[in-house]
mmCIF file of C-alpha atoms in Angstrom:
data_model
loop_
_atom_site.group_PDB
_atom_site.id
_atom_site.type_symbol
_atom_site.label_atom_id
_atom_site.label_comp_id
_atom_site.label_asym_id
_atom_site.label_seq_id
_atom_site.Cartn_x
_atom_site.Cartn_y
_atom_site.Cartn_z
ATOM 1 C CA MET A 36 -27.930 -49.935 84.660
ATOM 2 C CA ALA A 37 -28.385 -53.669 83.910
ATOM 3 C CA ARG A 38 -30.272 -52.800 80.728
ATOM 4 C CA ASN A 39 -27.451 -50.500 79.602
ATOM 5 C CA ILE A 40 -24.894 -53.242 80.241
ATOM 6 C CA ARG A 41 -26.918 -55.734 78.155
ATOM 7 C CA ILE A 42 -27.154 -53.225 75.320
ATOM 8 C CA ALA A 43 -23.410 -52.558 75.472
ATOM 9 C CA LEU A 44 -22.614 -56.292 75.442
ATOM 10 C CA ALA A 45 -24.951 -56.837 72.510
ATOM 11 C CA ALA A 46 -23.255 -54.029 70.598
ATOM 12 C CA VAL A 47 -19.800 -55.490 71.258
ATOM 13 C CA SER A 48 -21.001 -58.963 70.214
ATOM 14 C CA ALA A 49 -22.497 -57.610 66.990
ATOM 15 C CA LEU A 50 -19.275 -55.779 66.216
ATOM 16 C CA LEU A 51 -17.178 -58.888 66.775
ATOM 17 C CA PHE A 52 -19.327 -61.135 64.600
ATOM 18 C CA SER A 53 -19.482 -58.536 61.847
ATOM 19 C CA THR A 54 -15.706 -58.187 61.622
ATOM 20 C CA ILE A 55 -14.629 -61.818 62.037
ATOM 21 C CA ALA A 56 -14.895 -63.398 58.598
ATOM 22 C CA VAL A 57 -15.111 -67.178 58.419
ATOM 23 C CA PRO A 58 -12.849 -68.197 55.511
ATOM 24 C CA ALA A 59 -14.735 -69.925 52.719
ATOM 25 C CA SER A 60 -13.437 -73.028 51.008
ATOM 26 C CA ALA A 61 -11.409 -72.296 47.903
ATOM 27 C CA ALA A 62 -12.545 -73.432 44.470
ATOM 28 C CA PRO A 63 -11.836 -77.053 43.435
ATOM 29 C CA LEU A 64 -9.135 -75.780 41.078
ATOM 30 C CA VAL A 65 -6.854 -72.930 42.110
ATOM 31 C CA SER A 66 -4.181 -71.110 40.127
ATOM 32 C CA PRO A 67 -0.563 -70.373 41.086
ATOM 33 C CA SER A 68 -1.546 -66.715 41.557
ATOM 34 C CA TRP A 69 -4.238 -67.736 44.083
ATOM 35 C CA LEU A 70 -1.734 -69.895 45.941
ATOM 36 C CA ARG A 71 0.819 -67.073 45.919
ATOM 37 C CA GLN A 72 -1.713 -64.784 47.616
ATOM 38 C CA HIS A 73 -2.615 -67.368 50.281
ATOM 39 C CA LEU A 74 0.754 -69.053 50.771
ATOM 40 C CA HIS A 75 1.159 -67.703 54.304
ATOM 41 C CA ASP A 76 -2.411 -68.266 55.505
ATOM 42 C CA ALA A 77 -2.344 -69.800 58.965
ATOM 43 C CA ASN A 78 -4.451 -72.862 58.121
ATOM 44 C CA LEU A 79 -3.009 -73.581 54.662
ATOM 45 C CA VAL A 80 -1.387 -76.973 54.006
ATOM 46 C CA VAL A 81 0.214 -77.589 50.609
ATOM 47 C CA LEU A 82 0.482 -81.295 49.833
ATOM 48 C CA ASP A 83 2.825 -82.169 46.959
ATOM 49 C CA VAL A 84 1.641 -85.533 45.588
ATOM 50 C CA TYR A 85 4.222 -87.627 43.760
ATOM 51 C CA ASP A 86 3.324 -90.985 42.240
ATOM 52 C CA GLY A 87 6.295 -92.898 43.615
ATOM 53 C CA ASN A 88 9.258 -92.082 45.816
ATOM 54 C CA GLN A 89 10.705 -88.976 44.171
ATOM 55 C CA ARG A 90 11.693 -87.219 47.372
ATOM 56 C CA ALA A 91 15.043 -86.132 45.929
ATOM 57 C CA ILE A 92 13.263 -84.157 43.211
ATOM 58 C CA PHE A 93 11.025 -82.540 45.827
ATOM 59 C CA THR A 94 13.875 -81.556 48.144
ATOM 60 C CA SER A 95 15.802 -79.993 45.250
ATOM 61 C CA GLY A 96 13.046 -77.390 44.937
ATOM 62 C CA HIS A 97 9.412 -77.040 45.936
ATOM 63 C CA ILE A 98 6.667 -74.585 46.856
ATOM 64 C CA PRO A 99 7.591 -72.996 50.220
ATOM 65 C CA GLY A 100 6.017 -74.908 53.081
ATOM 66 C CA ALA A 101 4.823 -77.751 50.855
ATOM 67 C CA LEU A 102 4.874 -81.281 52.247
ATOM 68 C CA PHE A 103 5.987 -84.283 50.208
ATOM 69 C CA THR A 104 3.776 -87.352 49.950
ATOM 70 C CA ASP A 105 4.367 -90.563 48.051
ATOM 71 C CA PHE A 106 0.954 -91.568 46.703
ATOM 72 C CA GLU A 107 1.918 -95.220 46.423
ATOM 73 C CA HIS A 108 3.511 -95.753 49.823
ATOM 74 C CA ASP A 109 2.214 -93.180 52.328
ATOM 75 C CA GLY A 110 -1.017 -94.937 53.224
ATOM 76 C CA TRP A 111 -3.526 -93.188 50.954
ATOM 77 C CA ARG A 112 -4.673 -96.621 49.765
ATOM 78 C CA THR A 113 -4.387 -100.141 51.117
ATOM 79 C CA THR A 114 -5.541 -103.737 50.594
ATOM 80 C CA VAL A 115 -8.914 -104.629 52.104
ATOM 81 C CA ASN A 116 -10.398 -108.134 51.870
ATOM 82 C CA GLY A 117 -7.946 -109.027 49.114
ATOM 83 C CA THR A 118 -8.711 -106.000 46.936
ATOM 84 C CA PRO A 119 -5.659 -103.743 46.450
ATOM 85 C CA HIS A 120 -5.426 -99.947 46.475
ATOM 86 C CA VAL A 121 -8.717 -99.099 48.182
ATOM 87 C CA LEU A 122 -9.649 -96.537 50.831
ATOM 88 C CA PRO A 123 -8.138 -97.562 54.180
ATOM 89 C CA PRO A 124 -10.283 -98.030 57.291
ATOM 90 C CA ILE A 125 -11.420 -94.674 58.651
ATOM 91 C CA LYS A 126 -9.203 -94.596 61.740
ATOM 92 C CA GLN A 127 -6.205 -95.512 59.624
ATOM 93 C CA ILE A 128 -6.708 -92.804 56.984
ATOM 94 C CA GLU A 129 -7.485 -90.233 59.704
ATOM 95 C CA LYS A 130 -4.029 -90.921 61.135
ATOM 96 C CA VAL A 131 -2.404 -90.595 57.706
ATOM 97 C CA ILE A 132 -4.016 -87.203 57.114
ATOM 98 C CA GLY A 133 -3.338 -85.935 60.623
ATOM 99 C CA GLY A 134 0.304 -86.932 60.192
ATOM 100 C CA PHE A 135 0.642 -84.211 57.568
ATOM 101 C CA GLY A 136 -0.392 -81.555 60.079
ATOM 102 C CA ILE A 137 -3.930 -81.433 58.700
ATOM 103 C CA ASP A 138 -6.961 -80.996 60.923
ATOM 104 C CA ASN A 139 -10.576 -80.147 60.152
ATOM 105 C CA ASN A 140 -9.792 -76.432 59.906
ATOM 106 C CA SER A 141 -7.006 -76.834 57.344
ATOM 107 C CA GLN A 142 -7.314 -75.507 53.811
ATOM 108 C CA VAL A 143 -5.520 -78.161 51.782
ATOM 109 C CA VAL A 144 -4.052 -77.524 48.339
ATOM 110 C CA VAL A 145 -3.147 -80.745 46.560
ATOM 111 C CA VAL A 146 -0.330 -80.277 44.047
ATOM 112 C CA PRO A 147 0.309 -82.665 41.131
ATOM 113 C CA GLY A 148 4.020 -83.121 41.884
ATOM 114 C CA GLY A 149 6.798 -83.076 39.316
ATOM 115 C CA ARG A 150 8.860 -80.498 37.452
ATOM 116 C CA GLN A 151 7.955 -81.719 33.954
ATOM 117 C CA ARG A 152 5.342 -84.458 34.240
ATOM 118 C CA ALA A 153 2.864 -85.323 36.974
ATOM 119 C CA ASP A 154 0.021 -87.710 37.751
ATOM 120 C CA PHE A 155 -3.115 -85.576 37.877
ATOM 121 C CA ASN A 156 -5.150 -88.622 38.875
ATOM 122 C CA ALA A 157 -3.000 -89.217 41.949
ATOM 123 C CA ALA A 158 -3.891 -85.662 42.970
ATOM 124 C CA THR A 159 -7.609 -86.184 42.266
ATOM 125 C CA ARG A 160 -7.578 -89.457 44.192
ATOM 126 C CA VAL A 161 -6.159 -87.674 47.245
ATOM 127 C CA TYR A 162 -8.715 -84.892 46.677
ATOM 128 C CA TRP A 163 -11.563 -87.463 46.502
ATOM 129 C CA THR A 164 -10.270 -89.013 49.739
ATOM 130 C CA PHE A 165 -10.671 -85.690 51.545
ATOM 131 C CA LYS A 166 -14.154 -85.175 50.095
ATOM 132 C CA VAL A 167 -15.403 -88.664 50.947
ATOM 133 C CA LEU A 168 -14.148 -88.075 54.491
ATOM 134 C CA GLY A 169 -16.248 -84.908 54.717
ATOM 135 C CA HIS A 170 -13.479 -82.325 54.271
ATOM 136 C CA ASP A 171 -14.509 -79.589 51.813
ATOM 137 C CA LYS A 172 -11.555 -77.275 52.353
ATOM 138 C CA VAL A 173 -9.488 -78.882 49.621
ATOM 139 C CA SER A 174 -8.356 -77.734 46.170
ATOM 140 C CA ILE A 175 -6.000 -78.826 43.406
ATOM 141 C CA LEU A 176 -3.296 -76.559 42.005
ATOM 142 C CA ASN A 177 -4.089 -76.580 38.287
ATOM 143 C CA GLY A 178 -0.771 -76.938 36.507
ATOM 144 C CA GLY A 179 0.945 -78.415 39.549
ATOM 145 C CA ASP A 180 4.583 -77.794 40.358
ATOM 146 C CA LYS A 181 5.325 -77.164 36.689
ATOM 147 C CA ALA A 182 3.058 -74.097 36.644
ATOM 148 C CA TRP A 183 4.595 -72.792 39.865
ATOM 149 C CA PHE A 184 8.168 -73.132 38.592
ATOM 150 C CA ALA A 185 7.215 -71.563 35.242
ATOM 151 C CA ASN A 186 6.993 -68.159 36.949
ATOM 152 C CA GLU A 187 10.481 -67.071 38.004
ATOM 153 C CA SER A 188 9.009 -64.650 40.535
ATOM 154 C CA ASP A 189 7.400 -67.492 42.519
ATOM 155 C CA PRO A 190 9.456 -68.351 45.610
ATOM 156 C CA VAL A 191 11.133 -71.760 45.784
ATOM 157 C CA ALA A 192 12.238 -73.634 48.898
ATOM 158 C CA ARG A 193 14.710 -76.512 49.188
ATOM 159 C CA GLY A 194 15.211 -79.336 51.609
ATOM 160 C CA ALA A 195 12.705 -81.325 53.665
ATOM 161 C CA THR A 196 9.584 -79.909 55.270
ATOM 162 C CA LYS A 197 8.191 -81.531 58.398
ATOM 163 C CA ALA A 198 4.708 -81.187 59.824
ATOM 164 C CA LYS A 199 3.555 -81.294 63.408
ATOM 165 C CA PRO A 200 0.866 -84.023 63.576
ATOM 166 C CA LYS A 201 -2.687 -82.911 64.278
ATOM 167 C CA THR A 202 -6.011 -84.626 64.830
ATOM 168 C CA PHE A 203 -8.227 -85.090 61.787
ATOM 169 C CA VAL A 204 -11.749 -86.431 62.278
ATOM 170 C CA ALA A 205 -13.598 -87.932 59.306
ATOM 171 C CA TYR A 206 -17.287 -87.378 58.580
ATOM 172 C CA PHE A 207 -17.875 -90.123 56.055
ATOM 173 C CA ARG A 208 -19.945 -89.354 52.938
ATOM 174 C CA ARG A 209 -21.301 -92.634 51.671
ATOM 175 C CA ASN A 210 -22.887 -91.002 48.619
ATOM 176 C CA LEU A 211 -19.463 -90.366 47.066
ATOM 177 C CA LEU A 212 -18.364 -93.996 47.364
ATOM 178 C CA ALA A 213 -19.815 -96.616 45.013
ATOM 179 C CA THR A 214 -19.497 -100.231 46.119
ATOM 180 C CA ARG A 215 -19.814 -103.579 44.394
ATOM 181 C CA GLU A 216 -23.347 -103.816 45.744
ATOM 182 C CA SER A 217 -24.342 -100.439 44.352
ATOM 183 C CA VAL A 218 -22.937 -101.390 40.931
ATOM 184 C CA GLU A 219 -24.880 -104.662 40.994
ATOM 185 C CA LYS A 220 -28.019 -102.674 41.759
ATOM 186 C CA ALA A 221 -27.257 -100.268 38.917
ATOM 187 C CA LEU A 222 -27.015 -103.184 36.485
ATOM 188 C CA LYS A 223 -30.493 -104.303 37.522
ATOM 189 C CA THR A 224 -32.225 -100.933 37.562
ATOM 190 C CA HIS A 225 -30.470 -99.421 34.504
ATOM 191 C CA ASN A 226 -30.816 -95.960 36.037
ATOM 192 C CA VAL A 227 -27.107 -95.248 36.571
ATOM 193 C CA LEU A 228 -24.570 -94.481 33.851
ATOM 194 C CA LEU A 229 -21.412 -96.542 34.344
ATOM 195 C CA ILE A 230 -18.285 -94.750 33.109
ATOM 196 C CA ASP A 231 -15.128 -96.765 32.446
ATOM 197 C CA THR A 232 -12.206 -94.335 32.673
ATOM 198 C CA ARG A 233 -9.439 -96.696 31.562
ATOM 199 C CA PRO A 234 -7.619 -96.700 28.216
ATOM 200 C CA PRO A 235 -9.679 -98.038 25.279
ATOM 201 C CA ASP A 236 -7.697 -101.289 25.013
ATOM 202 C CA GLN A 237 -8.596 -102.192 28.607
ATOM 203 C CA TYR A 238 -12.224 -101.166 28.087
ATOM 204 C CA GLU A 239 -12.397 -103.412 25.005
ATOM 205 C CA GLY A 240 -10.791 -106.311 26.859
ATOM 206 C CA LEU A 241 -7.657 -106.375 24.680
ATOM 207 C CA LYS A 242 -5.394 -105.739 27.673
ATOM 208 C CA LYS A 243 -5.769 -105.700 31.439
ATOM 209 C CA SER A 244 -4.048 -104.384 34.519
ATOM 210 C CA HIS A 245 -2.197 -106.863 36.729
ATOM 211 C CA ALA A 246 -4.582 -105.872 39.530
ATOM 212 C CA VAL A 247 -7.588 -107.117 37.532
ATOM 213 C CA LEU A 248 -8.298 -110.855 37.226
ATOM 214 C CA LYS A 249 -10.330 -110.801 34.005
ATOM 215 C CA ALA A 250 -10.133 -108.521 30.958
ATOM 216 C CA GLY A 251 -13.197 -106.504 30.002
ATOM 217 C CA THR A 252 -15.587 -103.979 31.471
ATOM 218 C CA LEU A 253 -18.957 -103.666 33.185
ATOM 219 C CA PRO A 254 -22.026 -104.378 31.046
ATOM 220 C CA GLY A 255 -23.415 -101.209 29.459
ATOM 221 C CA ALA A 256 -20.458 -99.028 30.476
ATOM 222 C CA VAL A 257 -19.282 -96.171 28.279
ATOM 223 C CA ASN A 258 -15.627 -95.253 27.898
ATOM 224 C CA VAL A 259 -14.191 -91.878 28.908
ATOM 225 C CA PRO A 260 -10.406 -92.364 29.216
ATOM 226 C CA ALA A 261 -9.134 -90.260 32.111
ATOM 227 C CA LYS A 262 -5.921 -89.339 30.337
ATOM 228 C CA GLN A 263 -7.867 -87.721 27.490
ATOM 229 C CA LEU A 264 -9.424 -85.254 29.933
ATOM 230 C CA GLU A 265 -5.988 -83.977 30.954
ATOM 231 C CA ALA A 266 -3.053 -82.156 29.435
ATOM 232 C CA SER A 267 -0.399 -84.513 28.074
ATOM 233 C CA ASP A 268 2.018 -83.685 30.904
ATOM 234 C CA GLY A 269 -0.475 -84.726 33.587
ATOM 235 C CA THR A 270 -0.246 -81.430 35.457
ATOM 236 C CA ARG A 271 -3.695 -79.990 34.685
ATOM 237 C CA LEU A 272 -7.077 -80.631 33.142
ATOM 238 C CA ALA A 273 -7.528 -80.261 29.395
ATOM 239 C CA ASP A 274 -9.331 -77.158 28.177
ATOM 240 C CA ALA A 275 -13.106 -76.997 28.582
ATOM 241 C CA LYS A 276 -13.787 -77.480 24.861
ATOM 242 C CA THR A 277 -11.811 -80.740 24.780
ATOM 243 C CA ILE A 278 -13.499 -82.034 27.925
ATOM 244 C CA ASP A 279 -16.986 -81.189 26.652
ATOM 245 C CA ALA A 280 -16.285 -82.918 23.334
ATOM 246 C CA MET A 281 -15.046 -86.077 25.068
ATOM 247 C CA LEU A 282 -18.055 -86.250 27.358
ATOM 248 C CA ALA A 283 -20.509 -85.591 24.510
ATOM 249 C CA LYS A 284 -18.898 -88.291 22.369
ATOM 250 C CA ALA A 285 -19.473 -90.851 25.132
ATOM 251 C CA GLY A 286 -23.001 -89.597 25.857
ATOM 252 C CA VAL A 287 -22.108 -88.375 29.342
ATOM 253 C CA LYS A 288 -24.250 -85.500 30.564
ATOM 254 C CA SER A 289 -23.725 -83.136 33.475
ATOM 255 C CA SER A 290 -26.681 -84.541 35.381
ATOM 256 C CA GLY A 291 -28.122 -87.887 36.393
ATOM 257 C CA LYS A 292 -26.741 -90.750 38.459
ATOM 258 C CA GLN A 293 -23.263 -91.814 37.366
ATOM 259 C CA ILE A 294 -20.507 -94.086 38.655
ATOM 260 C CA THR A 295 -16.915 -93.752 37.472
ATOM 261 C CA PHE A 296 -14.617 -96.773 37.684
ATOM 262 C CA CYS A 297 -11.245 -98.024 36.442
ATOM 263 C CA ASN A 298 -8.909 -100.745 37.702
ATOM 264 C CA THR A 299 -8.436 -99.652 41.321
ATOM 265 C CA GLY A 300 -10.113 -96.245 41.779
ATOM 266 C CA HIS A 301 -7.079 -94.251 40.664
ATOM 267 C CA LEU A 302 -7.868 -93.158 37.096
ATOM 268 C CA ALA A 303 -11.581 -92.980 37.944
ATOM 269 C CA SER A 304 -10.982 -90.139 40.380
ATOM 270 C CA GLY A 305 -10.063 -87.771 37.517
ATOM 271 C CA PRO A 306 -13.371 -88.007 35.598
ATOM 272 C CA TRP A 307 -15.185 -88.058 38.958
ATOM 273 C CA PHE A 308 -13.493 -84.742 39.733
ATOM 274 C CA VAL A 309 -14.482 -83.318 36.329
ATOM 275 C CA LEU A 310 -18.118 -84.399 36.607
ATOM 276 C CA HIS A 311 -18.732 -83.821 40.329
ATOM 277 C CA GLU A 312 -16.535 -80.836 41.096
ATOM 278 C CA VAL A 313 -16.145 -78.980 37.786
ATOM 279 C CA LYS A 314 -19.433 -79.814 36.045
ATOM 280 C CA GLY A 315 -21.388 -79.793 39.289
ATOM 281 C CA ASN A 316 -23.203 -83.129 39.033
ATOM 282 C CA LYS A 317 -23.622 -84.130 42.667
ATOM 283 C CA ASP A 318 -25.034 -87.540 41.698
ATOM 284 C CA VAL A 319 -21.627 -88.914 40.700
ATOM 285 C CA SER A 320 -19.829 -91.462 42.846
ATOM 286 C CA MET A 321 -16.645 -93.456 42.338
ATOM 287 C CA TYR A 322 -16.312 -97.234 42.578
ATOM 288 C CA ASP A 323 -13.405 -97.711 44.942
ATOM 289 C CA GLY A 324 -11.710 -100.985 44.067
ATOM 290 C CA SER A 325 -13.320 -100.913 40.615
ATOM 291 C CA MET A 326 -12.509 -103.848 38.296
ATOM 292 C CA ALA A 327 -9.913 -105.202 40.720
ATOM 293 C CA ASP A 328 -12.737 -105.742 43.206
ATOM 294 C CA TRP A 329 -15.396 -106.735 40.643
ATOM 295 C CA THR A 330 -13.312 -109.474 38.992
ATOM 296 C CA ARG A 331 -12.519 -111.114 42.313
ATOM 297 C CA HIS A 332 -16.094 -112.382 42.260
ATOM 298 C CA PRO A 333 -16.293 -114.907 39.384
ATOM 299 C CA ASN A 334 -20.081 -114.876 39.123
ATOM 300 C CA LEU A 335 -20.246 -111.170 38.275
ATOM 301 C CA PRO A 336 -20.501 -110.297 34.564
ATOM 302 C CA VAL A 337 -17.578 -108.890 32.568
ATOM 303 C CA VAL A 338 -17.975 -108.006 28.887
ATOM 304 C CA LYS A 339 -15.886 -106.660 26.025
ATOM 305 C CA GLY A 340 -16.511 -102.940 25.654
ATOM 306 C CA SER A 341 -17.443 -101.571 22.257
ATOM 307 C CA ARG A 342 -16.499 -98.119 20.940
ATOM 308 C CA SER A 343 -18.898 -98.245 18.010
#
């Protein structure tokens, strides 16, 4: 009798585990059609990222269930040791993420917010934040809100959307975060490709961001402007042919140790996303703080970049 019971329990257990499918993480880039199919999934959280307080635009029409976030003011970045716009302390950013009703089981879709134009790099920075905190269930809606609204059959909601806070626990991935110390080491060993993702005039030292104390770039860095890897409206990546040509021109391969940087780790998240998530080079990290951090230390070298 006991043996028959054990056999019956084993059969039931096998049946349960064979029919319960554990949902896999979605691809780094998802389409509006994918989102349409999964819009009512229980664990889905759609995060509409606007670069600035444009809540009125969001409330006038958005993806059903989507939550508004202001990239500049909602706590995604902060000032640490005098360096602006860097990753907040772990407990602090955990609270920010949990405040959007996101826990470790949530499938997050980050949307470049805006009806006509968007900031793709704000979306990739939020995406990088999830990845560096150990959360793989995150994707970006390629085309953003603009692609969603382009299809008249896609449902549209209006008004505010509130989330019930949840607990999010970070599992920090140090390999995705480059620091000033790791850049200094790279300059000594010459075994890491440094990729400046700012506009050419900042790379060449002709102009600088207000967040940076000295114009110029890191010694030996190549220039891959983030904006040239995207569509002009900032809602999506450029086509593969354009991206490949830009990377080849700068001598950037899809393998080997690489560090992307910019002024504050905003623009740099876009090329990091292209290289790490799209091209599959898992040896790419991003220098959080970037030139804003580097130039706060007067003894560290800064040079004029050359495009020749």
